[in-house]
Amino acid sequence: MKRTVYLLLVSLMIISCSEKKNQSTNYDFIVDDLGNSFQFENPPKRVIALAPNLTEFIYDLGLQHYLVGNTTYCDYPEDAKLKDKVGDMLTFNFEKILTLKPDLIFITVEGNTKETYDKF
């Protein structure tokens, strides 16, 4: 759980960084809980959360304007119910996810399977 929170916080800090004129073209990379590293050319602006706790973290950090989709279980805060739904925590509508064109998808290793992770 702590690793998921850490990954979320690091990722959201990258998102919230303002662009500077002399900034390099690549942004810091993140490493997920499985050891995979990712590097962004631009800060992610469209994110999807595939677990209620991840949606709540995004809202707690005041970054809900980046959230374009979440699961049917994401019902807090109340505004989270208004986001596009991409499935529940075990079954996802991958076509819907693709139509939302996310830059970053938050997924938990505790609640989601490796097969789901591999599809992303």
PDB file of C-alpha atoms in Angstrom:
ATOM      1  CA  MET A   1       0.000   0.000   0.000  1.00  0.00           C
ATOM      2  CA  LYS A   2       2.800   2.410   0.891  1.00  0.00           C
ATOM      3  CA  ARG A   3       4.472   1.772  -2.465  1.00  0.00           C
ATOM      4  CA  THR A   4       1.239   2.558  -4.291  1.00  0.00           C
ATOM      5  CA  VAL A   5       0.834   5.792  -2.351  1.00  0.00           C
ATOM      6  CA  TYR A   6       4.462   6.716  -3.028  1.00  0.00           C
ATOM      7  CA  LEU A   7       4.100   6.013  -6.754  1.00  0.00           C
ATOM      8  CA  LEU A   8       0.916   8.050  -6.880  1.00  0.00           C
ATOM      9  CA  LEU A   9       2.462  10.988  -5.052  1.00  0.00           C
ATOM     10  CA  VAL A  10       5.577  11.010  -7.228  1.00  0.00           C
ATOM     11  CA  SER A  11       3.479  10.759 -10.380  1.00  0.00           C
ATOM     12  CA  LEU A  12       1.132  13.522  -9.332  1.00  0.00           C
ATOM     13  CA  MET A  13       4.044  15.779  -8.420  1.00  0.00           C
ATOM     14  CA  ILE A  14       5.301  15.331 -11.970  1.00  0.00           C
ATOM     15  CA  ILE A  15       1.854  16.245 -13.276  1.00  0.00           C
ATOM     16  CA  SER A  16       1.591  19.378 -11.164  1.00  0.00           C
ATOM     17  CA  CYS A  17       4.994  20.789 -12.092  1.00  0.00           C
ATOM     18  CA  SER A  18       4.724  23.953 -14.101  1.00  0.00           C
ATOM     19  CA  GLU A  19       6.671  24.108 -17.322  1.00  0.00           C
ATOM     20  CA  LYS A  20       9.706  26.388 -17.420  1.00  0.00           C
ATOM     21  CA  LYS A  21      11.172  27.903 -20.562  1.00  0.00           C
ATOM     22  CA  ASN A  22      14.601  26.336 -20.009  1.00  0.00           C
ATOM     23  CA  GLN A  23      13.234  22.974 -18.981  1.00  0.00           C
ATOM     24  CA  SER A  24      14.554  19.876 -20.725  1.00  0.00           C
ATOM     25  CA  THR A  25      12.314  18.035 -23.170  1.00  0.00           C
ATOM     26  CA  ASN A  26      12.067  14.905 -21.008  1.00  0.00           C
ATOM     27  CA  TYR A  27      10.581  14.731 -17.537  1.00  0.00           C
ATOM     28  CA  ASP A  28      11.749  12.649 -14.636  1.00  0.00           C
ATOM     29  CA  PHE A  29      10.892   9.012 -14.897  1.00  0.00           C
ATOM     30  CA  ILE A  30       8.855   6.987 -12.472  1.00  0.00           C
ATOM     31  CA  VAL A  31       9.263   3.371 -11.463  1.00  0.00           C
ATOM     32  CA  ASP A  32       6.148   1.316 -10.775  1.00  0.00           C
ATOM     33  CA  ASP A  33       5.701  -1.358  -8.110  1.00  0.00           C
ATOM     34  CA  LEU A  34       6.842  -4.056 -10.533  1.00  0.00           C
ATOM     35  CA  GLY A  35      10.122  -2.283 -11.295  1.00  0.00           C
ATOM     36  CA  ASN A  36       9.178  -0.927 -14.726  1.00  0.00           C
ATOM     37  CA  SER A  37      10.342   2.616 -15.430  1.00  0.00           C
ATOM     38  CA  PHE A  38       8.517   5.201 -17.500  1.00  0.00           C
ATOM     39  CA  GLN A  39       9.593   8.592 -18.789  1.00  0.00           C
ATOM     40  CA  PHE A  40       7.281  11.306 -20.063  1.00  0.00           C
ATOM     41  CA  GLU A  41       8.048  13.879 -22.745  1.00  0.00           C
ATOM     42  CA  ASN A  42       5.382  16.133 -21.199  1.00  0.00           C
ATOM     43  CA  PRO A  43       3.657  16.085 -17.828  1.00  0.00           C
ATOM     44  CA  PRO A  44       0.636  13.750 -17.952  1.00  0.00           C
ATOM     45  CA  LYS A  45      -2.578  15.748 -18.253  1.00  0.00           C
ATOM     46  CA  ARG A  46      -5.153  12.959 -18.659  1.00  0.00           C
ATOM     47  CA  VAL A  47      -5.180  10.231 -16.010  1.00  0.00           C
ATOM     48  CA  ILE A  48      -7.383   7.275 -15.148  1.00  0.00           C
ATOM     49  CA  ALA A  49      -7.599   5.716 -11.668  1.00  0.00           C
ATOM     50  CA  LEU A  50      -8.515   2.026 -11.513  1.00  0.00           C
ATOM     51  CA  ALA A  51      -9.217   1.861  -7.779  1.00  0.00           C
ATOM     52  CA  PRO A  52     -11.261   3.999  -5.371  1.00  0.00           C
ATOM     53  CA  ASN A  53      -8.296   4.809  -3.123  1.00  0.00           C
ATOM     54  CA  LEU A  54      -6.337   6.120  -6.112  1.00  0.00           C
ATOM     55  CA  THR A  55      -9.237   8.360  -7.114  1.00  0.00           C
ATOM     56  CA  GLU A  56      -9.413   9.687  -3.551  1.00  0.00           C
ATOM     57  CA  PHE A  57      -5.662  10.420  -3.522  1.00  0.00           C
ATOM     58  CA  ILE A  58      -6.006  12.417  -6.733  1.00  0.00           C
ATOM     59  CA  TYR A  59      -8.829  14.475  -5.199  1.00  0.00           C
ATOM     60  CA  ASP A  60      -6.955  14.888  -1.904  1.00  0.00           C
ATOM     61  CA  LEU A  61      -4.044  16.389  -3.824  1.00  0.00           C
ATOM     62  CA  GLY A  62      -6.388  18.781  -5.651  1.00  0.00           C
ATOM     63  CA  LEU A  63      -5.561  17.274  -9.045  1.00  0.00           C
ATOM     64  CA  GLN A  64      -9.039  16.051  -9.977  1.00  0.00           C
ATOM     65  CA  HIS A  65      -9.046  18.197 -13.131  1.00  0.00           C
ATOM     66  CA  TYR A  66      -6.559  15.687 -14.601  1.00  0.00           C
ATOM     67  CA  LEU A  67      -8.804  12.709 -13.837  1.00  0.00           C
ATOM     68  CA  VAL A  68     -10.746  11.668 -16.953  1.00  0.00           C
ATOM     69  CA  GLY A  69     -11.945   8.232 -15.836  1.00  0.00           C
ATOM     70  CA  ASN A  70     -12.270   5.839 -12.926  1.00  0.00           C
ATOM     71  CA  THR A  71     -14.185   2.715 -11.849  1.00  0.00           C
ATOM     72  CA  THR A  72     -17.804   2.191 -10.891  1.00  0.00           C
ATOM     73  CA  TYR A  73     -16.641   1.815  -7.281  1.00  0.00           C
ATOM     74  CA  CYS A  74     -15.124   5.305  -7.242  1.00  0.00           C
ATOM     75  CA  ASP A  75     -17.894   7.181  -5.472  1.00  0.00           C
ATOM     76  CA  TYR A  76     -16.006   9.524  -3.166  1.00  0.00           C
ATOM     77  CA  PRO A  77     -15.839  12.419  -3.220  1.00  0.00           C
ATOM     78  CA  GLU A  78     -19.248  12.978  -4.780  1.00  0.00           C
ATOM     79  CA  ASP A  79     -17.706  14.565  -7.895  1.00  0.00           C
ATOM     80  CA  ALA A  80     -15.888  11.291  -8.629  1.00  0.00           C
ATOM     81  CA  LYS A  81     -19.245   9.777  -9.588  1.00  0.00           C
ATOM     82  CA  LEU A  82     -19.386  12.194 -12.536  1.00  0.00           C
ATOM     83  CA  LYS A  83     -16.174  10.940 -14.154  1.00  0.00           C
ATOM     84  CA  ASP A  84     -16.354   8.513 -17.085  1.00  0.00           C
ATOM     85  CA  LYS A  85     -16.523   4.916 -15.839  1.00  0.00           C
ATOM     86  CA  VAL A  86     -14.134   2.389 -17.356  1.00  0.00           C
ATOM     87  CA  GLY A  87     -15.351  -0.714 -15.506  1.00  0.00           C
ATOM     88  CA  ASP A  88     -15.001  -2.070 -12.000  1.00  0.00           C
ATOM     89  CA  MET A  89     -11.815  -3.082 -10.209  1.00  0.00           C
ATOM     90  CA  LEU A  90     -11.555  -6.475 -11.919  1.00  0.00           C
ATOM     91  CA  THR A  91     -13.157  -5.992 -15.329  1.00  0.00           C
ATOM     92  CA  PHE A  92     -12.260  -3.032 -17.512  1.00  0.00           C
ATOM     93  CA  ASN A  93     -13.640  -1.684 -20.757  1.00  0.00           C
ATOM     94  CA  PHE A  94     -10.362  -1.293 -22.618  1.00  0.00           C
ATOM     95  CA  GLU A  95     -12.070   0.336 -25.606  1.00  0.00           C
ATOM     96  CA  LYS A  96     -13.506   3.013 -23.289  1.00  0.00           C
ATOM     97  CA  ILE A  97     -10.075   3.538 -21.764  1.00  0.00           C
ATOM     98  CA  LEU A  98      -8.591   4.033 -25.238  1.00  0.00           C
ATOM     99  CA  THR A  99     -11.276   6.571 -26.180  1.00  0.00           C
ATOM    100  CA  LEU A 100     -10.353   8.660 -23.119  1.00  0.00           C
ATOM    101  CA  LYS A 101      -6.747   8.874 -24.392  1.00  0.00           C
ATOM    102  CA  PRO A 102      -5.044   8.768 -20.971  1.00  0.00           C
ATOM    103  CA  ASP A 103      -1.438   9.851 -20.557  1.00  0.00           C
ATOM    104  CA  LEU A 104      -1.188   7.863 -17.321  1.00  0.00           C
ATOM    105  CA  ILE A 105      -3.232   5.041 -15.778  1.00  0.00           C
ATOM    106  CA  PHE A 106      -3.018   4.362 -12.044  1.00  0.00           C
ATOM    107  CA  ILE A 107      -3.487   0.702 -11.144  1.00  0.00           C
ATOM    108  CA  THR A 108      -2.887  -1.125  -7.868  1.00  0.00           C
ATOM    109  CA  VAL A 109      -0.912  -4.320  -7.502  1.00  0.00           C
ATOM    110  CA  GLU A 110      -3.160  -5.289  -4.590  1.00  0.00           C
ATOM    111  CA  GLY A 111      -6.493  -4.955  -6.390  1.00  0.00           C
ATOM    112  CA  ASN A 112      -5.657  -5.625 -10.023  1.00  0.00           C
ATOM    113  CA  THR A 113      -4.121  -8.663 -11.709  1.00  0.00           C
ATOM    114  CA  LYS A 114      -0.815  -8.873 -13.555  1.00  0.00           C
ATOM    115  CA  GLU A 115      -2.787  -9.760 -16.684  1.00  0.00           C
ATOM    116  CA  THR A 116      -4.632  -6.443 -16.416  1.00  0.00           C
ATOM    117  CA  TYR A 117      -1.345  -4.628 -15.878  1.00  0.00           C
ATOM    118  CA  ASP A 118       0.184  -6.306 -18.928  1.00  0.00           C
ATOM    119  CA  LYS A 119      -2.662  -5.064 -21.137  1.00  0.00           C
ATOM    120  CA  PHE A 120      -1.652  -1.484 -20.410  1.00  0.00           C
TER     121      PHE A 120
END
